[in-house]
Amino acid sequence: VQLQASGGGLVQPGESLRLSCEASGSTLDYYAIGWFRQVPGKEREGAACFSLNDERTFYAGSVKGRFIISADKSKNTVSLQMNSLKPEDTAVYYCAADDTIILSSIRFPSAYDYWGQGTQVTVSS
């Protein structure tokens, strides 16, 4: 499966942004999709992850209540709606997919085999 991420940009604190991850080469029906983020000098961390098979989700504590991950199976796309953005949300965001993930591992980057290119999100006044 190939993943194409889009939607990054520069916004002010408190504003919203929506990232999209479009998959090709396979349907996502039985995949787990994760949105991960990374800043220079730090490890990549899971922000929001979603199992399309049973619609279970994971949110990092720092984004819970502000970010929403969702899937549009008809478009083979997973989106990340980011609201009330903070400067600490600034990072390169990556989408990833895998069809063999155990739910307990859904938030770990090492569990994913397929990655899209990153998209920069900058939150600054």
PDB file of C-alpha atoms in Angstrom:
ATOM      1  CA  VAL A   1       0.000   0.000   0.000  1.00  0.00           C
ATOM      2  CA  GLN A   2       1.196   3.513  -0.831  1.00  0.00           C
ATOM      3  CA  LEU A   3       0.279   6.441   1.372  1.00  0.00           C
ATOM      4  CA  GLN A   4       0.067  10.104   0.416  1.00  0.00           C
ATOM      5  CA  ALA A   5      -0.199  12.635   3.216  1.00  0.00           C
ATOM      6  CA  SER A   6      -1.364  16.197   2.694  1.00  0.00           C
ATOM      7  CA  GLY A   7      -2.811  19.182   4.504  1.00  0.00           C
ATOM      8  CA  GLY A   8       0.054  20.561   6.538  1.00  0.00           C
ATOM      9  CA  GLY A   9       0.752  24.241   6.846  1.00  0.00           C
ATOM     10  CA  LEU A  10       1.310  27.247   9.061  1.00  0.00           C
ATOM     11  CA  VAL A  11      -1.446  28.259  11.457  1.00  0.00           C
ATOM     12  CA  GLN A  12      -1.788  30.418  14.533  1.00  0.00           C
ATOM     13  CA  PRO A  13      -2.382  29.016  18.009  1.00  0.00           C
ATOM     14  CA  GLY A  14      -6.010  28.084  18.528  1.00  0.00           C
ATOM     15  CA  GLU A  15      -6.675  27.474  14.863  1.00  0.00           C
ATOM     16  CA  SER A  16      -7.519  24.191  13.150  1.00  0.00           C
ATOM     17  CA  LEU A  17      -5.948  22.094  10.435  1.00  0.00           C
ATOM     18  CA  ARG A  18      -6.993  18.884   8.721  1.00  0.00           C
ATOM     19  CA  LEU A  19      -4.510  16.316   7.494  1.00  0.00           C
ATOM     20  CA  SER A  20      -5.437  13.620   4.992  1.00  0.00           C
ATOM     21  CA  CYS A  21      -3.772  10.331   4.179  1.00  0.00           C
ATOM     22  CA  GLU A  22      -4.881   8.732   0.929  1.00  0.00           C
ATOM     23  CA  ALA A  23      -4.035   5.100   0.350  1.00  0.00           C
ATOM     24  CA  SER A  24      -3.558   3.340  -2.970  1.00  0.00           C
ATOM     25  CA  GLY A  25      -2.690  -0.191  -3.921  1.00  0.00           C
ATOM     26  CA  SER A  26      -4.924  -1.752  -1.296  1.00  0.00           C
ATOM     27  CA  THR A  27      -8.116  -1.036   0.555  1.00  0.00           C
ATOM     28  CA  LEU A  28      -7.737  -0.049   4.169  1.00  0.00           C
ATOM     29  CA  ASP A  29     -10.623  -2.107   5.511  1.00  0.00           C
ATOM     30  CA  TYR A  30      -8.429  -4.337   7.664  1.00  0.00           C
ATOM     31  CA  TYR A  31      -5.641  -1.930   8.371  1.00  0.00           C
ATOM     32  CA  ALA A  32      -4.600   0.134  11.321  1.00  0.00           C
ATOM     33  CA  ILE A  33      -3.705   3.711  10.419  1.00  0.00           C
ATOM     34  CA  GLY A  34      -1.595   5.940  12.571  1.00  0.00           C
ATOM     35  CA  TRP A  35      -0.708   9.589  12.526  1.00  0.00           C
ATOM     36  CA  PHE A  36       2.706  10.109  14.034  1.00  0.00           C
ATOM     37  CA  ARG A  37       4.698  13.262  14.570  1.00  0.00           C
ATOM     38  CA  GLN A  38       8.327  14.083  15.017  1.00  0.00           C
ATOM     39  CA  VAL A  39      10.355  17.123  15.924  1.00  0.00           C
ATOM     40  CA  PRO A  40      14.114  17.376  15.431  1.00  0.00           C
ATOM     41  CA  GLY A  41      16.055  15.577  18.118  1.00  0.00           C
ATOM     42  CA  LYS A  42      13.078  13.627  19.421  1.00  0.00           C
ATOM     43  CA  GLU A  43      11.635  10.234  18.719  1.00  0.00           C
ATOM     44  CA  ARG A  44       8.626   9.845  16.502  1.00  0.00           C
ATOM     45  CA  GLU A  45       5.500   9.593  18.627  1.00  0.00           C
ATOM     46  CA  GLY A  46       1.997   8.401  17.977  1.00  0.00           C
ATOM     47  CA  ALA A  47      -0.564  11.192  17.966  1.00  0.00           C
ATOM     48  CA  ALA A  48      -3.698   9.336  16.891  1.00  0.00           C
ATOM     49  CA  CYS A  49      -4.239   5.814  15.614  1.00  0.00           C
ATOM     50  CA  PHE A  50      -7.277   4.031  14.265  1.00  0.00           C
ATOM     51  CA  SER A  51      -8.113   0.418  13.575  1.00  0.00           C
ATOM     52  CA  LEU A  52     -10.462   0.327  10.586  1.00  0.00           C
ATOM     53  CA  ASN A  53     -11.454  -3.252  11.276  1.00  0.00           C
ATOM     54  CA  ASP A  54     -13.099  -2.575  14.638  1.00  0.00           C
ATOM     55  CA  GLU A  55     -12.905   1.243  14.755  1.00  0.00           C
ATOM     56  CA  ARG A  56     -10.850   1.368  17.929  1.00  0.00           C
ATOM     57  CA  THR A  57      -8.807   4.508  18.436  1.00  0.00           C
ATOM     58  CA  PHE A  58      -5.764   5.658  20.360  1.00  0.00           C
ATOM     59  CA  TYR A  59      -4.986   9.264  21.176  1.00  0.00           C
ATOM     60  CA  ALA A  60      -1.880  10.570  22.866  1.00  0.00           C
ATOM     61  CA  GLY A  61      -2.693  12.381  26.086  1.00  0.00           C
ATOM     62  CA  SER A  62      -1.365  15.632  24.679  1.00  0.00           C
ATOM     63  CA  VAL A  63      -3.910  15.655  21.822  1.00  0.00           C
ATOM     64  CA  LYS A  64      -6.913  13.970  23.400  1.00  0.00           C
ATOM     65  CA  GLY A  65      -9.983  16.141  23.126  1.00  0.00           C
ATOM     66  CA  ARG A  66      -8.424  18.274  20.380  1.00  0.00           C
ATOM     67  CA  PHE A  67      -7.584  15.830  17.593  1.00  0.00           C
ATOM     68  CA  ILE A  68     -10.018  13.509  15.844  1.00  0.00           C
ATOM     69  CA  ILE A  69      -8.985  10.656  13.570  1.00  0.00           C
ATOM     70  CA  SER A  70     -11.534   9.335  11.109  1.00  0.00           C
ATOM     71  CA  ALA A  71     -11.756   7.211   8.002  1.00  0.00           C
ATOM     72  CA  ASP A  72     -13.656   7.482   4.744  1.00  0.00           C
ATOM     73  CA  LYS A  73     -13.592   3.976   3.368  1.00  0.00           C
ATOM     74  CA  SER A  74     -15.222   5.026   0.104  1.00  0.00           C
ATOM     75  CA  LYS A  75     -12.223   7.276  -0.558  1.00  0.00           C
ATOM     76  CA  ASN A  76      -9.651   4.997   1.082  1.00  0.00           C
ATOM     77  CA  THR A  77      -8.617   7.980   3.145  1.00  0.00           C
ATOM     78  CA  VAL A  78      -7.907   8.600   6.813  1.00  0.00           C
ATOM     79  CA  SER A  79      -8.017  12.139   8.136  1.00  0.00           C
ATOM     80  CA  LEU A  80      -6.756  13.872  11.240  1.00  0.00           C
ATOM     81  CA  GLN A  81      -8.762  16.900  12.327  1.00  0.00           C
ATOM     82  CA  MET A  82      -6.593  19.029  14.586  1.00  0.00           C
ATOM     83  CA  ASN A  83      -8.368  21.678  16.627  1.00  0.00           C
ATOM     84  CA  SER A  84      -7.156  24.219  19.184  1.00  0.00           C
ATOM     85  CA  LEU A  85      -3.637  23.839  17.912  1.00  0.00           C
ATOM     86  CA  LYS A  86      -0.752  24.743  20.179  1.00  0.00           C
ATOM     87  CA  PRO A  87       2.848  25.674  19.378  1.00  0.00           C
ATOM     88  CA  GLU A  88       3.921  22.334  20.857  1.00  0.00           C
ATOM     89  CA  ASP A  89       1.955  20.582  18.107  1.00  0.00           C
ATOM     90  CA  THR A  90       4.546  21.842  15.639  1.00  0.00           C
ATOM     91  CA  ALA A  91       6.143  18.825  13.986  1.00  0.00           C
ATOM     92  CA  VAL A  92       6.396  16.816  10.819  1.00  0.00           C
ATOM     93  CA  TYR A  93       3.353  14.575  10.698  1.00  0.00           C
ATOM     94  CA  TYR A  94       3.458  11.146   9.074  1.00  0.00           C
ATOM     95  CA  CYS A  95       0.703   8.671   8.311  1.00  0.00           C
ATOM     96  CA  ALA A  96       1.414   4.975   8.519  1.00  0.00           C
ATOM     97  CA  ALA A  97      -0.501   1.777   7.881  1.00  0.00           C
ATOM     98  CA  ASP A  98      -0.244  -1.895   8.647  1.00  0.00           C
ATOM     99  CA  ASP A  99      -2.550  -4.886   8.399  1.00  0.00           C
ATOM    100  CA  THR A 100      -0.943  -7.087  11.045  1.00  0.00           C
ATOM    101  CA  ILE A 101      -0.948  -4.855  14.112  1.00  0.00           C
ATOM    102  CA  ILE A 102      -1.955  -6.119  17.522  1.00  0.00           C
ATOM    103  CA  LEU A 103      -4.124  -3.480  19.156  1.00  0.00           C
ATOM    104  CA  SER A 104      -1.778  -3.173  22.117  1.00  0.00           C
ATOM    105  CA  SER A 105       0.936  -2.039  19.672  1.00  0.00           C
ATOM    106  CA  ILE A 106      -1.150   0.417  17.671  1.00  0.00           C
ATOM    107  CA  ARG A 107       0.600   3.506  19.054  1.00  0.00           C
ATOM    108  CA  PHE A 108       4.157   2.369  18.353  1.00  0.00           C
ATOM    109  CA  PRO A 109       5.853   3.452  15.100  1.00  0.00           C
ATOM    110  CA  SER A 110       7.785   0.185  14.954  1.00  0.00           C
ATOM    111  CA  ALA A 111       4.512  -1.705  14.445  1.00  0.00           C
ATOM    112  CA  TYR A 112       3.879  -0.111  11.048  1.00  0.00           C
ATOM    113  CA  ASP A 113       5.376  -1.249   7.749  1.00  0.00           C
ATOM    114  CA  TYR A 114       3.962   1.369   5.382  1.00  0.00           C
ATOM    115  CA  TRP A 115       4.681   5.070   5.671  1.00  0.00           C
ATOM    116  CA  GLY A 116       3.719   8.167   3.762  1.00  0.00           C
ATOM    117  CA  GLN A 117       5.932  11.175   3.319  1.00  0.00           C
ATOM    118  CA  GLY A 118       5.809  13.727   6.089  1.00  0.00           C
ATOM    119  CA  THR A 119       3.838  16.934   6.063  1.00  0.00           C
ATOM    120  CA  GLN A 120       4.971  19.918   8.106  1.00  0.00           C
ATOM    121  CA  VAL A 121       2.611  21.463  10.634  1.00  0.00           C
ATOM    122  CA  THR A 122       3.756  24.725  12.184  1.00  0.00           C
ATOM    123  CA  VAL A 123       1.773  26.477  14.888  1.00  0.00           C
ATOM    124  CA  SER A 124       3.109  29.944  15.523  1.00  0.00           C
ATOM    125  CA  SER A 125       1.887  33.465  16.089  1.00  0.00           C
TER     126      SER A 125
END
